[in-house]
Coordinates of C-alpha atoms in Angstrom, one line a residue:
X1 CA 112.7 141.5 158.9
X2 CA 109.1 140.3 159.4
X3 CA 108.5 140.3 155.6
X4 CA 111.6 138.1 155.2
X5 CA 110.4 135.5 157.7
X6 CA 107.0 135.6 156.0
X7 CA 108.5 135.0 152.5
X8 CA 110.5 132.1 153.9
X9 CA 107.5 130.4 155.5
X10 CA 105.5 131.0 152.3
X11 CA 108.2 129.4 150.2
X12 CA 108.2 126.4 152.6
X13 CA 104.4 126.1 152.2
X14 CA 104.7 126.3 148.4
X15 CA 107.5 123.6 148.3
X16 CA 105.4 121.4 150.6
X17 CA 102.4 121.8 148.4
X18 CA 104.3 120.9 145.3
X19 CA 105.8 117.9 147.1
X20 CA 102.3 116.6 148.1
X21 CA 100.9 117.2 144.6
X22 CA 103.8 115.3 143.1
X23 CA 103.2 112.4 145.4
X24 CA 99.5 112.3 144.6
X25 CA 100.2 112.4 140.8
X26 CA 102.8 109.7 141.2
X27 CA 100.3 107.6 143.2
X28 CA 97.6 108.0 140.6
X29 CA 100.0 107.2 137.7
X30 CA 101.3 104.0 139.2
X31 CA 98.2 102.7 141.0
X32 CA 95.4 104.4 139.1
X33 CA 92.7 102.2 137.8
X34 CA 92.0 101.6 134.1
X35 CA 91.4 104.6 132.0
X36 CA 89.2 102.6 129.8
X37 CA 85.5 102.0 129.9
X38 CA 84.3 104.7 132.2
X39 CA 85.6 107.7 130.2
X40 CA 83.0 109.8 128.5
X41 CA 85.2 110.6 125.5
X42 CA 88.5 109.7 124.0
X43 CA 89.6 113.3 124.3
X44 CA 89.2 113.2 128.1
X45 CA 91.1 109.9 128.2
X46 CA 94.1 111.3 126.4
X47 CA 95.2 114.5 124.7
X48 CA 98.3 113.4 123.0
X49 CA 99.4 111.6 126.2
X50 CA 102.0 114.1 127.5
X51 CA 104.4 113.2 130.3
X52 CA 104.0 109.4 130.0
X53 CA 106.8 107.0 130.5
X54 CA 108.7 105.9 127.5
X55 CA 107.8 102.5 126.1
X56 CA 110.6 100.7 124.3
X57 CA 111.9 102.9 121.5
X58 CA 108.9 105.2 121.4
X59 CA 107.3 108.2 123.1
X60 CA 103.7 109.0 123.2
X61 CA 103.0 112.4 121.8
X62 CA 105.5 115.0 120.5
X63 CA 103.6 118.2 120.5
X64 CA 105.2 119.3 123.7
X65 CA 108.9 120.1 123.2
X66 CA 109.6 118.5 126.6
X67 CA 108.3 115.1 125.3
X68 CA 111.6 114.4 123.6
X69 CA 113.6 115.0 126.8
X70 CA 112.6 112.1 129.0
X71 CA 115.3 110.7 131.1
X72 CA 116.9 107.3 130.5
X73 CA 115.0 105.6 133.4
X74 CA 112.1 104.9 131.1
X75 CA 111.0 101.3 131.0
X76 CA 112.1 99.3 128.0
X77 CA 112.5 95.6 127.2
X78 CA 115.5 93.8 128.6
X79 CA 117.4 96.8 130.0
X80 CA 118.0 96.0 133.6
X81 CA 116.1 94.2 136.4
X82 CA 114.6 97.4 137.9
X83 CA 113.0 98.5 134.6
X84 CA 111.9 95.0 133.7
X85 CA 109.8 95.0 136.9
X86 CA 107.9 98.1 135.9
X87 CA 104.6 96.7 134.5
X88 CA 102.0 99.2 133.5
X89 CA 98.5 98.5 134.8
X90 CA 97.0 100.3 131.9
X91 CA 98.0 102.0 128.6
X92 CA 96.6 105.4 127.7
X93 CA 93.8 105.6 125.2
X94 CA 94.3 107.6 122.0
X95 CA 91.7 110.3 121.7
X96 CA 88.8 109.8 119.3
X97 CA 90.6 111.6 116.5
X98 CA 92.8 108.6 116.2
X99 CA 90.2 105.8 116.0
X100 CA 91.3 105.1 112.4
X101 CA 95.0 105.8 112.8
X102 CA 97.3 104.2 110.3
X103 CA 100.7 105.3 111.7
X104 CA 102.8 105.0 108.5
X105 CA 100.0 106.5 106.3
X106 CA 99.1 109.5 108.4
X107 CA 99.0 112.6 106.2
X108 CA 98.8 114.8 109.3
X109 CA 102.3 113.6 110.1
X110 CA 103.5 114.6 106.7
X111 CA 102.2 118.1 107.1
X112 CA 103.6 118.4 110.7
X113 CA 107.1 117.2 109.6
X114 CA 106.9 119.4 106.5
X115 CA 108.1 116.6 104.3
X116 CA 109.0 117.7 100.8
X117 CA 107.1 115.1 98.7
X118 CA 106.2 115.1 95.0
X119 CA 102.4 115.2 95.0
X120 CA 102.3 114.7 91.2
X121 CA 103.7 111.1 91.6
X122 CA 101.6 110.3 94.7
X123 CA 104.5 110.2 97.2
X124 CA 102.2 111.6 99.9
X125 CA 100.1 108.4 99.7
X126 CA 103.1 106.1 100.2
X127 CA 104.4 104.9 103.5
X128 CA 106.1 107.5 105.8
X129 CA 106.5 106.2 109.3
X130 CA 106.8 108.5 112.3
X131 CA 110.1 108.8 114.0
X132 CA 110.3 107.2 117.5
X133 CA 109.5 110.5 119.3
X134 CA 106.3 111.0 117.4
X135 CA 104.7 107.6 117.7
X136 CA 101.3 107.4 119.5
X137 CA 101.9 104.6 122.0
X138 CA 98.2 104.4 123.0
X139 CA 95.4 102.0 122.4
X140 CA 93.1 102.9 119.5
X141 CA 89.5 103.2 120.7
X142 CA 86.7 101.9 118.5
X143 CA 84.2 104.5 117.2
X144 CA 81.1 105.3 119.2
X145 CA 78.5 102.5 118.9
X146 CA 80.9 99.9 117.6
X147 CA 79.3 96.5 117.2
X148 CA 80.7 93.0 116.7
X149 CA 81.2 92.8 112.9
X150 CA 78.7 91.0 110.7
X151 CA 79.8 87.5 110.0
X152 CA 81.0 86.1 106.7
X153 CA 79.5 85.4 104.2
X154 CA 76.7 87.8 105.1
X155 CA 79.3 90.5 105.6
X156 CA 80.2 90.5 101.9
X157 CA 76.9 92.4 101.3
X158 CA 76.4 94.4 104.5
X159 CA 78.3 95.9 107.5
X160 CA 77.3 97.9 110.6
X161 CA 77.4 101.6 109.8
X162 CA 78.6 102.5 113.3
X163 CA 81.8 100.5 112.7
X164 CA 82.8 102.7 109.8
X165 CA 80.8 105.8 110.2
X166 CA 81.6 107.2 106.7
X167 CA 78.8 107.4 104.2
X168 CA 80.1 110.0 101.7
X169 CA 81.0 107.2 99.2
X170 CA 77.4 106.1 99.4
X171 CA 76.3 109.5 98.2
X172 CA 79.2 110.2 95.8
X173 CA 78.9 106.8 94.1
X174 CA 75.1 106.5 94.4
X175 CA 74.7 106.1 90.6
X176 CA 77.3 103.3 90.5
X177 CA 75.9 101.0 93.3
X178 CA 79.1 100.9 95.3
X179 CA 77.2 101.1 98.6
X180 CA 73.9 102.2 100.0
X181 CA 72.8 103.3 103.5
X182 CA 70.0 101.1 104.9
X183 CA 69.1 101.8 108.5
X184 CA 71.9 100.8 110.8
X185 CA 73.8 99.1 108.0
X186 CA 75.6 99.9 104.9
X187 CA 74.7 97.6 102.0
X188 CA 76.9 96.7 99.1
X189 CA 74.9 95.8 95.9
X190 CA 78.1 94.7 94.1
X191 CA 78.3 97.6 91.7
X192 CA 81.3 99.5 90.5
X193 CA 82.2 102.4 88.2
X194 CA 82.2 100.2 85.1
X195 CA 79.9 97.5 86.4
X196 CA 76.8 99.2 87.7
X197 CA 74.7 96.1 87.3
X198 CA 76.9 93.9 89.4
X199 CA 80.4 92.5 89.7
X200 CA 79.2 89.0 89.0
X201 CA 77.9 89.9 85.5
X202 CA 81.1 91.9 84.8
X203 CA 83.3 89.0 85.8
X204 CA 81.3 86.5 83.7
X205 CA 81.7 88.9 80.7
X206 CA 85.5 89.0 81.1
X207 CA 85.6 85.2 81.2
X208 CA 83.5 85.1 78.0
X209 CA 85.9 87.6 76.3
X210 CA 88.7 85.2 77.0
X211 CA 86.7 82.1 75.9
X212 CA 87.1 80.5 79.3
X213 CA 84.9 77.5 79.8
X214 CA 81.5 78.0 81.5
X215 CA 82.2 81.8 81.6
X216 CA 84.3 81.1 84.8
X217 CA 87.3 83.4 85.1
X218 CA 89.3 80.8 87.1
X219 CA 89.9 79.0 83.7
X220 CA 89.7 75.6 85.3
X221 CA 92.1 76.6 88.1
X222 CA 94.7 78.2 86.0
X223 CA 93.8 81.7 87.0
X224 CA 94.0 82.0 90.8
X225 CA 95.7 85.3 92.0
X226 CA 94.5 88.7 91.0
X227 CA 95.7 92.3 91.7
X228 CA 92.8 94.9 91.6
X229 CA 94.3 98.4 91.4
X230 CA 92.1 101.2 92.6
X231 CA 89.7 98.7 93.9
X232 CA 87.0 100.9 95.5
X233 CA 85.2 98.9 98.1
X234 CA 86.5 95.7 96.6
X235 CA 83.3 94.2 95.2
X236 CA 85.3 92.9 92.2
X237 CA 87.5 90.9 94.5
X238 CA 84.6 89.9 96.8
X239 CA 82.7 88.3 94.0
X240 CA 85.7 86.5 92.6
X241 CA 86.0 84.5 95.8
X242 CA 83.1 82.2 94.8
X243 CA 85.2 81.3 91.7
X244 CA 88.1 80.2 93.9
X245 CA 90.0 83.3 92.8
X246 CA 91.8 85.4 95.5
X247 CA 92.3 89.1 94.9
X248 CA 94.7 91.5 96.4
X249 CA 92.4 94.6 96.4
X250 CA 94.7 97.6 96.4
X251 CA 93.8 101.3 97.0
X252 CA 95.4 104.3 98.8
X253 CA 93.9 106.3 101.7
X254 CA 93.0 109.1 99.3
X255 CA 90.0 111.3 98.7
X256 CA 87.9 108.0 98.7
X257 CA 88.9 107.4 102.3
X258 CA 88.0 104.2 104.0
X259 CA 87.5 102.1 100.9
X260 CA 90.0 99.5 102.1
X261 CA 88.5 99.7 105.6
X262 CA 85.1 98.8 104.1
X263 CA 86.7 96.0 102.1
X264 CA 88.3 94.4 105.2
X265 CA 85.2 95.0 107.3
X266 CA 83.3 93.0 104.7
X267 CA 85.8 90.1 105.0
X268 CA 87.5 90.7 101.6
X269 CA 91.3 90.6 101.2
X270 CA 92.6 94.1 100.8
X271 CA 95.8 96.2 101.3
X272 CA 96.5 100.0 101.5
X273 CA 98.9 100.9 98.8
X274 CA 99.5 102.9 95.7
X275 CA 101.4 102.9 92.4
X276 CA 103.6 105.9 93.2
X277 CA 107.4 105.8 93.3
X278 CA 108.1 102.5 95.2
X279 CA 107.5 99.0 94.1
X280 CA 104.5 97.3 95.5
X281 CA 105.4 94.8 98.3
X282 CA 104.9 91.7 96.2
X283 CA 107.5 89.7 94.3
X284 CA 107.7 89.3 90.6
X285 CA 105.4 86.9 88.7
X286 CA 102.8 86.9 91.5
X287 CA 99.5 87.5 89.7
X288 CA 97.7 85.9 86.7
X289 CA 95.5 88.9 86.2
X290 CA 95.8 92.7 87.0
X291 CA 92.6 94.7 86.9
X292 CA 91.8 98.4 86.7
X293 CA 88.2 99.6 86.4
X294 CA 88.3 103.4 86.1
X295 CA 91.1 103.5 88.5
X296 CA 92.1 107.0 87.3
X297 CA 95.8 106.2 86.9
X298 CA 97.9 108.0 84.3
X299 CA 99.5 105.0 82.8
X300 CA 101.6 107.1 80.4
X301 CA 103.5 109.0 83.0
X302 CA 107.2 108.6 83.4
X303 CA 107.8 106.4 80.4
X304 CA 105.1 104.0 81.4
X305 CA 106.7 103.2 84.8
X306 CA 103.4 102.2 86.4
X307 CA 102.5 99.8 83.6
X308 CA 106.0 98.3 83.9
X309 CA 105.4 97.7 87.6
X310 CA 102.3 95.7 86.6
X311 CA 104.4 93.9 84.0
X312 CA 106.9 92.9 86.8
X313 CA 104.0 91.5 88.9
X314 CA 102.3 89.5 86.1
X315 CA 103.1 85.9 85.4
X316 CA 104.1 84.7 81.9
X317 CA 101.0 84.9 79.8
X318 CA 99.2 87.0 82.5
X319 CA 96.4 89.5 81.7
X320 CA 95.7 93.1 82.3
X321 CA 92.0 93.9 82.2
X322 CA 91.4 97.6 81.7
X323 CA 87.9 99.2 81.8
X324 CA 88.1 102.9 81.2
X325 CA 86.9 105.6 78.7
X326 CA 90.3 105.4 77.0
X327 CA 89.3 101.9 75.8
X328 CA 86.1 102.9 74.0
X329 CA 85.4 106.7 74.0
X330 CA 85.7 108.5 70.7
X331 CA 86.5 112.1 71.8
X332 CA 89.8 113.6 70.8
X333 CA 91.5 113.3 74.2
X334 CA 90.6 109.7 74.9
X335 CA 91.6 108.7 71.3
X336 CA 95.0 110.3 71.9
X337 CA 95.5 108.5 75.2
X338 CA 94.4 105.2 73.6
X339 CA 96.8 105.6 70.7
X340 CA 99.8 106.4 73.0
X341 CA 98.9 103.6 75.4
X342 CA 98.5 101.1 72.6
X343 CA 101.9 102.1 71.3
X344 CA 103.5 101.7 74.8
X345 CA 102.1 98.3 75.5
X346 CA 103.1 97.2 72.0
X347 CA 106.7 98.1 72.8
X348 CA 106.3 96.1 76.0
X349 CA 105.3 93.1 73.9
X350 CA 101.8 92.9 75.2
X351 CA 99.1 91.9 72.8
X352 CA 95.3 92.4 72.8
X353 CA 93.6 89.2 74.0
X354 CA 90.1 90.7 73.6
X355 CA 88.4 94.0 73.3
X356 CA 84.7 94.6 73.8
X357 CA 82.5 97.4 74.8
X358 CA 84.2 99.3 77.6
X359 CA 87.0 96.8 78.3
X360 CA 90.2 95.7 76.8
X361 CA 92.3 92.8 78.0
X362 CA 96.0 92.7 77.2
X363 CA 98.2 89.6 77.6
X364 CA 101.9 89.5 78.6
X365 CA 104.2 87.3 76.5
X366 CA 105.1 83.8 77.6
X367 CA 108.8 84.1 76.7
X368 CA 111.6 86.6 76.0
X369 CA 111.4 86.1 72.2
X370 CA 109.5 89.4 71.5
X371 CA 111.9 91.4 73.6
X372 CA 114.9 90.1 71.6
X373 CA 113.1 91.0 68.3
X374 CA 112.7 94.7 69.1
X375 CA 114.7 97.3 67.3
X376 CA 117.9 98.3 69.2
X377 CA 117.2 101.3 71.4
X378 CA 113.5 100.6 71.8
X379 CA 112.0 101.9 75.0
X380 CA 111.3 100.9 77.6
X381 CA 114.6 99.0 77.8
X382 CA 115.1 95.6 79.5
X383 CA 116.2 95.9 83.2
X384 CA 119.8 95.2 84.0
X385 CA 120.6 91.5 84.3
X386 CA 121.8 92.0 87.9
X387 CA 118.6 93.7 89.0
X388 CA 116.6 91.7 91.5
X389 CA 112.9 91.8 90.4
X390 CA 111.8 90.4 93.8
X391 CA 113.5 93.2 95.9
X392 CA 110.6 95.4 97.0
X393 CA 110.9 96.9 100.4
X394 CA 111.6 100.6 99.9
X395 CA 112.9 99.9 96.3
X396 CA 112.1 102.5 93.7
X397 CA 110.2 101.4 90.6
X398 CA 112.2 101.3 87.3
X399 CA 111.0 102.2 83.9
X400 CA 112.3 98.9 82.4
X401 CA 111.0 95.5 81.4
X402 CA 111.7 92.6 83.7
X403 CA 112.8 89.7 81.4
X404 CA 112.3 86.1 82.3
X405 CA 115.1 83.9 83.6
X406 CA 116.5 81.3 81.3
X407 CA 114.6 78.6 83.2
X408 CA 111.3 80.4 83.0
X409 CA 111.9 81.3 79.4
X410 CA 112.4 77.7 78.5
X411 CA 109.4 76.6 80.5
X412 CA 107.2 79.0 78.5
X413 CA 105.0 79.6 81.5
X414 CA 104.9 79.5 85.3
X415 CA 104.9 75.8 85.5
X416 CA 102.3 75.8 88.3
X417 CA 99.6 73.2 88.8
X418 CA 96.0 74.4 88.6
X419 CA 94.2 75.4 91.8
X420 CA 93.7 73.7 94.3
X421 CA 96.5 71.3 93.5
X422 CA 99.1 74.1 93.5
X423 CA 98.4 74.7 97.2
X424 CA 100.2 71.5 98.2
X425 CA 102.4 70.9 95.0
X426 CA 106.0 71.9 95.5
X427 CA 106.3 75.1 93.4
X428 CA 109.2 75.6 90.9
X429 CA 110.7 78.6 92.8
X430 CA 111.5 76.3 95.8
X431 CA 114.8 75.8 94.2
X432 CA 115.6 79.5 94.6
X433 CA 116.1 78.9 98.3
X434 CA 117.7 75.5 98.1
X435 CA 114.6 73.9 99.6
X436 CA 113.7 70.3 98.5
X437 CA 110.3 68.9 97.7
X438 CA 110.6 66.8 100.9
X439 CA 111.2 69.9 103.1
X440 CA 108.2 71.6 101.5
X441 CA 105.9 68.6 102.1
X442 CA 107.1 68.2 105.7
X443 CA 106.5 71.8 106.4
X444 CA 103.0 71.6 104.9
X445 CA 102.1 68.6 107.1
X446 CA 103.7 70.2 110.2
X447 CA 101.6 73.3 110.0
X448 CA 98.5 71.3 109.3
X449 CA 99.0 69.5 112.6
X450 CA 99.7 72.8 114.4
X451 CA 96.6 74.6 113.0
X452 CA 94.5 71.6 114.1
X453 CA 95.9 72.0 117.6
X454 CA 95.3 75.8 117.6
X455 CA 91.6 75.3 116.7
X456 CA 91.3 72.7 119.4
X457 CA 92.7 75.1 122.0
X458 CA 90.3 77.8 120.8
X459 CA 87.3 75.4 120.5
X460 CA 85.4 76.9 123.4
X461 CA 85.7 80.4 122.1
X462 CA 85.1 80.1 118.3
X463 CA 82.4 78.8 116.0
X464 CA 82.6 78.0 112.3
X465 CA 82.0 81.6 111.4
X466 CA 83.9 83.4 114.2
X467 CA 87.0 84.1 112.2
X468 CA 87.4 85.5 108.7
X469 CA 90.4 87.9 108.3
X470 CA 93.6 86.2 109.4
X471 CA 97.2 87.4 109.3
X472 CA 100.3 85.2 109.5
X473 CA 102.9 87.6 110.7
X474 CA 105.8 85.3 109.8
X475 CA 104.6 83.2 107.0
X476 CA 107.8 81.4 105.8
X477 CA 106.5 79.1 103.0
X478 CA 102.8 79.8 103.7
X479 CA 102.0 76.4 105.2
X480 CA 100.0 78.0 108.1
X481 CA 97.8 79.8 105.5
X482 CA 97.6 76.6 103.4
X483 CA 96.3 74.7 106.4
X484 CA 93.3 77.1 106.6
X485 CA 91.9 76.1 103.1
X486 CA 88.7 74.5 104.4
X487 CA 87.9 77.0 107.1
X488 CA 86.2 79.7 105.0
X489 CA 88.8 82.3 106.0
X490 CA 91.6 84.0 104.1
X491 CA 95.1 84.8 105.2
X492 CA 97.4 87.8 104.7
X493 CA 100.8 86.1 104.6
X494 CA 103.6 88.5 105.8
X495 CA 107.2 87.8 105.0
X496 CA 110.0 89.8 106.7
X497 CA 111.8 92.3 104.4
X498 CA 115.2 91.2 105.9
X499 CA 114.8 87.5 105.6
X500 CA 114.4 84.9 102.8
X501 CA 112.0 86.3 100.3
X502 CA 109.7 83.3 100.4
X503 CA 106.7 85.4 99.5
X504 CA 107.1 84.2 95.9
X505 CA 106.6 80.6 97.1
X506 CA 103.4 81.7 98.9
X507 CA 102.1 83.3 95.7
X508 CA 103.0 80.2 93.7
X509 CA 100.9 78.2 96.1
X510 CA 97.9 80.4 95.2
X511 CA 97.9 82.4 98.4
X512 CA 98.5 86.2 98.9
X513 CA 100.6 88.3 101.2
X514 CA 103.0 91.2 101.5
X515 CA 106.6 92.0 102.5
X516 CA 106.9 94.0 105.8
X517 CA 109.2 95.1 108.6
X518 CA 107.6 94.6 112.0
X519 CA 109.6 97.4 113.5
X520 CA 107.0 99.5 111.7
X521 CA 103.2 99.6 111.6
X522 CA 101.4 97.6 109.0
X523 CA 99.5 99.3 106.2
X524 CA 96.0 98.6 107.4
X525 CA 93.2 100.3 109.3
X526 CA 92.6 99.5 113.0
X527 CA 90.3 96.6 113.9
X528 CA 90.7 94.8 110.6
X529 CA 91.8 91.2 111.5
X530 CA 90.1 88.5 113.5
X531 CA 93.2 86.5 114.2
X532 CA 97.0 87.2 114.2
X533 CA 99.5 84.4 114.2
X534 CA 102.9 85.4 115.6
X535 CA 105.4 82.7 115.3
X536 CA 108.7 84.0 117.0
X537 CA 107.9 87.5 115.7
X538 CA 108.5 89.0 119.1
X539 CA 111.8 87.2 119.4
X540 CA 112.8 88.5 116.0
X541 CA 111.9 92.1 116.9
X542 CA 113.7 91.9 120.3
X543 CA 116.9 91.1 118.5
X544 CA 116.7 94.3 116.5
X545 CA 116.9 97.9 117.6
X546 CA 113.2 98.3 117.9
X547 CA 110.6 97.7 120.6
X548 CA 108.5 94.6 121.5
X549 CA 106.2 96.8 123.5
X550 CA 105.5 98.9 120.3
X551 CA 104.7 95.7 118.5
X552 CA 102.2 94.6 121.1
X553 CA 100.4 97.9 120.8
X554 CA 100.5 97.6 117.0
X555 CA 99.0 94.1 117.2
X556 CA 96.3 95.5 119.4
X557 CA 95.6 98.2 116.8
X558 CA 95.2 95.6 114.0
X559 CA 93.1 93.0 115.8
X560 CA 89.4 93.4 116.1
X561 CA 87.6 93.5 119.5
X562 CA 86.9 89.9 120.5
X563 CA 89.7 88.8 118.1
X564 CA 92.5 86.5 118.9
X565 CA 96.3 86.4 118.8
X566 CA 98.3 83.2 118.7
X567 CA 101.8 83.7 120.1
X568 CA 104.2 80.8 119.3
X569 CA 107.5 81.8 120.9
X570 CA 110.2 81.0 123.5
X571 CA 109.1 81.1 127.2
X572 CA 110.8 84.5 128.0
X573 CA 108.7 86.2 125.3
X574 CA 105.5 84.5 126.4
X575 CA 106.2 85.7 129.9
X576 CA 106.8 89.2 128.5
X577 CA 103.4 89.2 126.8
X578 CA 101.7 88.0 130.0
X579 CA 103.1 91.1 131.8
X580 CA 101.0 93.3 129.6
X581 CA 97.7 91.4 129.5
X582 CA 96.0 93.8 131.9
X583 CA 97.3 96.9 130.3
X584 CA 96.2 95.8 126.9
X585 CA 92.9 94.4 128.0
X586 CA 93.7 91.0 126.7
X587 CA 92.5 87.8 128.2
X588 CA 94.5 84.5 128.2
X589 CA 92.6 81.7 126.4
X590 CA 95.0 78.8 126.3
X591 CA 98.7 77.8 126.9
X592 CA 100.4 74.7 125.5
X593 CA 103.9 73.5 124.9
X594 CA 105.1 72.1 121.6
X595 CA 105.9 68.6 122.8
X596 CA 103.2 67.0 120.7
X597 CA 104.6 68.4 117.4
X598 CA 105.9 65.8 114.9
X599 CA 108.9 68.1 114.6
X600 CA 110.3 69.6 117.8
X601 CA 111.0 73.3 117.7
X602 CA 113.2 74.2 120.6
X603 CA 110.7 74.5 123.5
X604 CA 108.4 77.0 121.8
X605 CA 105.2 77.8 123.8
X606 CA 101.8 78.4 122.3
X607 CA 99.9 81.2 124.1
X608 CA 96.5 82.4 122.8
X609 CA 94.8 85.6 123.9
X610 CA 91.5 87.2 123.1
X611 CA 91.1 91.0 122.9
X612 CA 88.4 92.2 125.2
X613 CA 85.6 94.6 124.3
X614 CA 86.1 98.1 125.6
X615 CA 85.0 101.6 124.6
X616 CA 85.6 105.1 125.8
X617 CA 81.8 105.6 125.8
X618 CA 78.8 103.6 127.1
X619 CA 77.4 103.1 123.6
X620 CA 78.7 99.6 122.9
X621 CA 76.2 97.0 121.8
X622 CA 77.6 93.5 121.2
X623 CA 74.7 91.8 119.6
X624 CA 73.8 91.8 115.9

């Protein structure tokens, strides 16, 4: 009897203890101070963030089987007054392992989900986004010792080692002058695998091979956009900038990890991608020149499908510059590859524009005439007439030649004005969207006014060299990016995959960009952009079956510490952003309405924030 009473009182004490602990945990969760700043390590701040509330469509952490069994009371956007009033005072910090997390290019995820991918065609380097229950909804911490990045143009040649603490490329490529360790910095001498003595001399040599005036590769403004495949640390693209040529430097997150991260840290346009099985996220006829310097790509594979992807992307009369042993070596294997590759490009109607030393430059035809003259059954075949050469998001490459439309064929060229006139000249492909020249000109002027206003609103926070890498998250015709021409910056113009494919207008203007779906993470490293411009992007996402909260965390991942985000959206979405300022460690810089616009835009509000500096350690130093 006594034992029974004792067990009962013991159970009561246990239940009481559990109840008290639950209250304390709940109190700490809701009212606890920031978990940033004072932590000694990312690991102590968060170990996969178990038992956190659901944010939008995503959970934080999926290693615990119980993580996928949260109840429906989790907070999400626009799902009831009670939930809308739950505003987190802080977001968790990802542990230090994730300081360079690229959610849709995370090979750990591929291994964990046991994806069956064909490694021989590089599928494992393509985008594979995590399902909702495996997303890390936490803030990405900078590496220990992170410093405000070196400013452009100095950054082209040096960056802080602490910001990208990876030096294996400096040792692996020491004989090729890719990069060199020098004290607290990493220095970039401008070398590459096939241009040890500097990208500038290599570029001048290419211009000389093509007989361009003054050995300038821009060919008096006619060569403006370049695709550099397997770009390394992007010195080729970096040195082209002084010739008014803008390059999309492309490389995967492969064994040469962080090469794109180095490129963006330097202030050079770059994008994480690979020639694998999917089309690159650029429309047809986007580039005047494609370049591969020892990019180690098997161009003969799968009936030349990768060369045919370059063919899709090149403009009429565009060039492919190829520097590789196959172009000059005399051993049996390289001679075999050269013979087969020459045969392939010949059947594609490419001709040799020039061949010298280690480099060959092929040229794509101006018209369809050569294709029509081929023998019946010649491979590769022409693509089907109903195939859309500009459909790119998740679209498989095809081993076929993209012929020109009747209009382009008759024009015998792209019909574009030389740079810089093409920036503001109505491009020929406007007609594809039913846009008039007048609409284009008004849009250009409108965004020029808006950009002037943005810079005025930020005037107390920025200097002439504060910003370098800029992303327009909803670029439309690219007029925001065009308005930045004289500001010594470059813009990644992003066009939605489910809207008008205006990216071809953007490339025709001499700008660059990519197709994307903002329900997913962008293909870039953390801390790679100084300014994001989000024109109604949050409103667009809120209309879909995906989470605006996720997008805010993704924007925080992309933007650099001390960087800015310009929101231009409806008042409810601006209010939504303001709810999360404290949790995201963002600071409001300016707010303005659009009443002064020359074209009214339905009560859109301009709200500008700056991302604060924070670390999970005390090692931050904010002076150069």
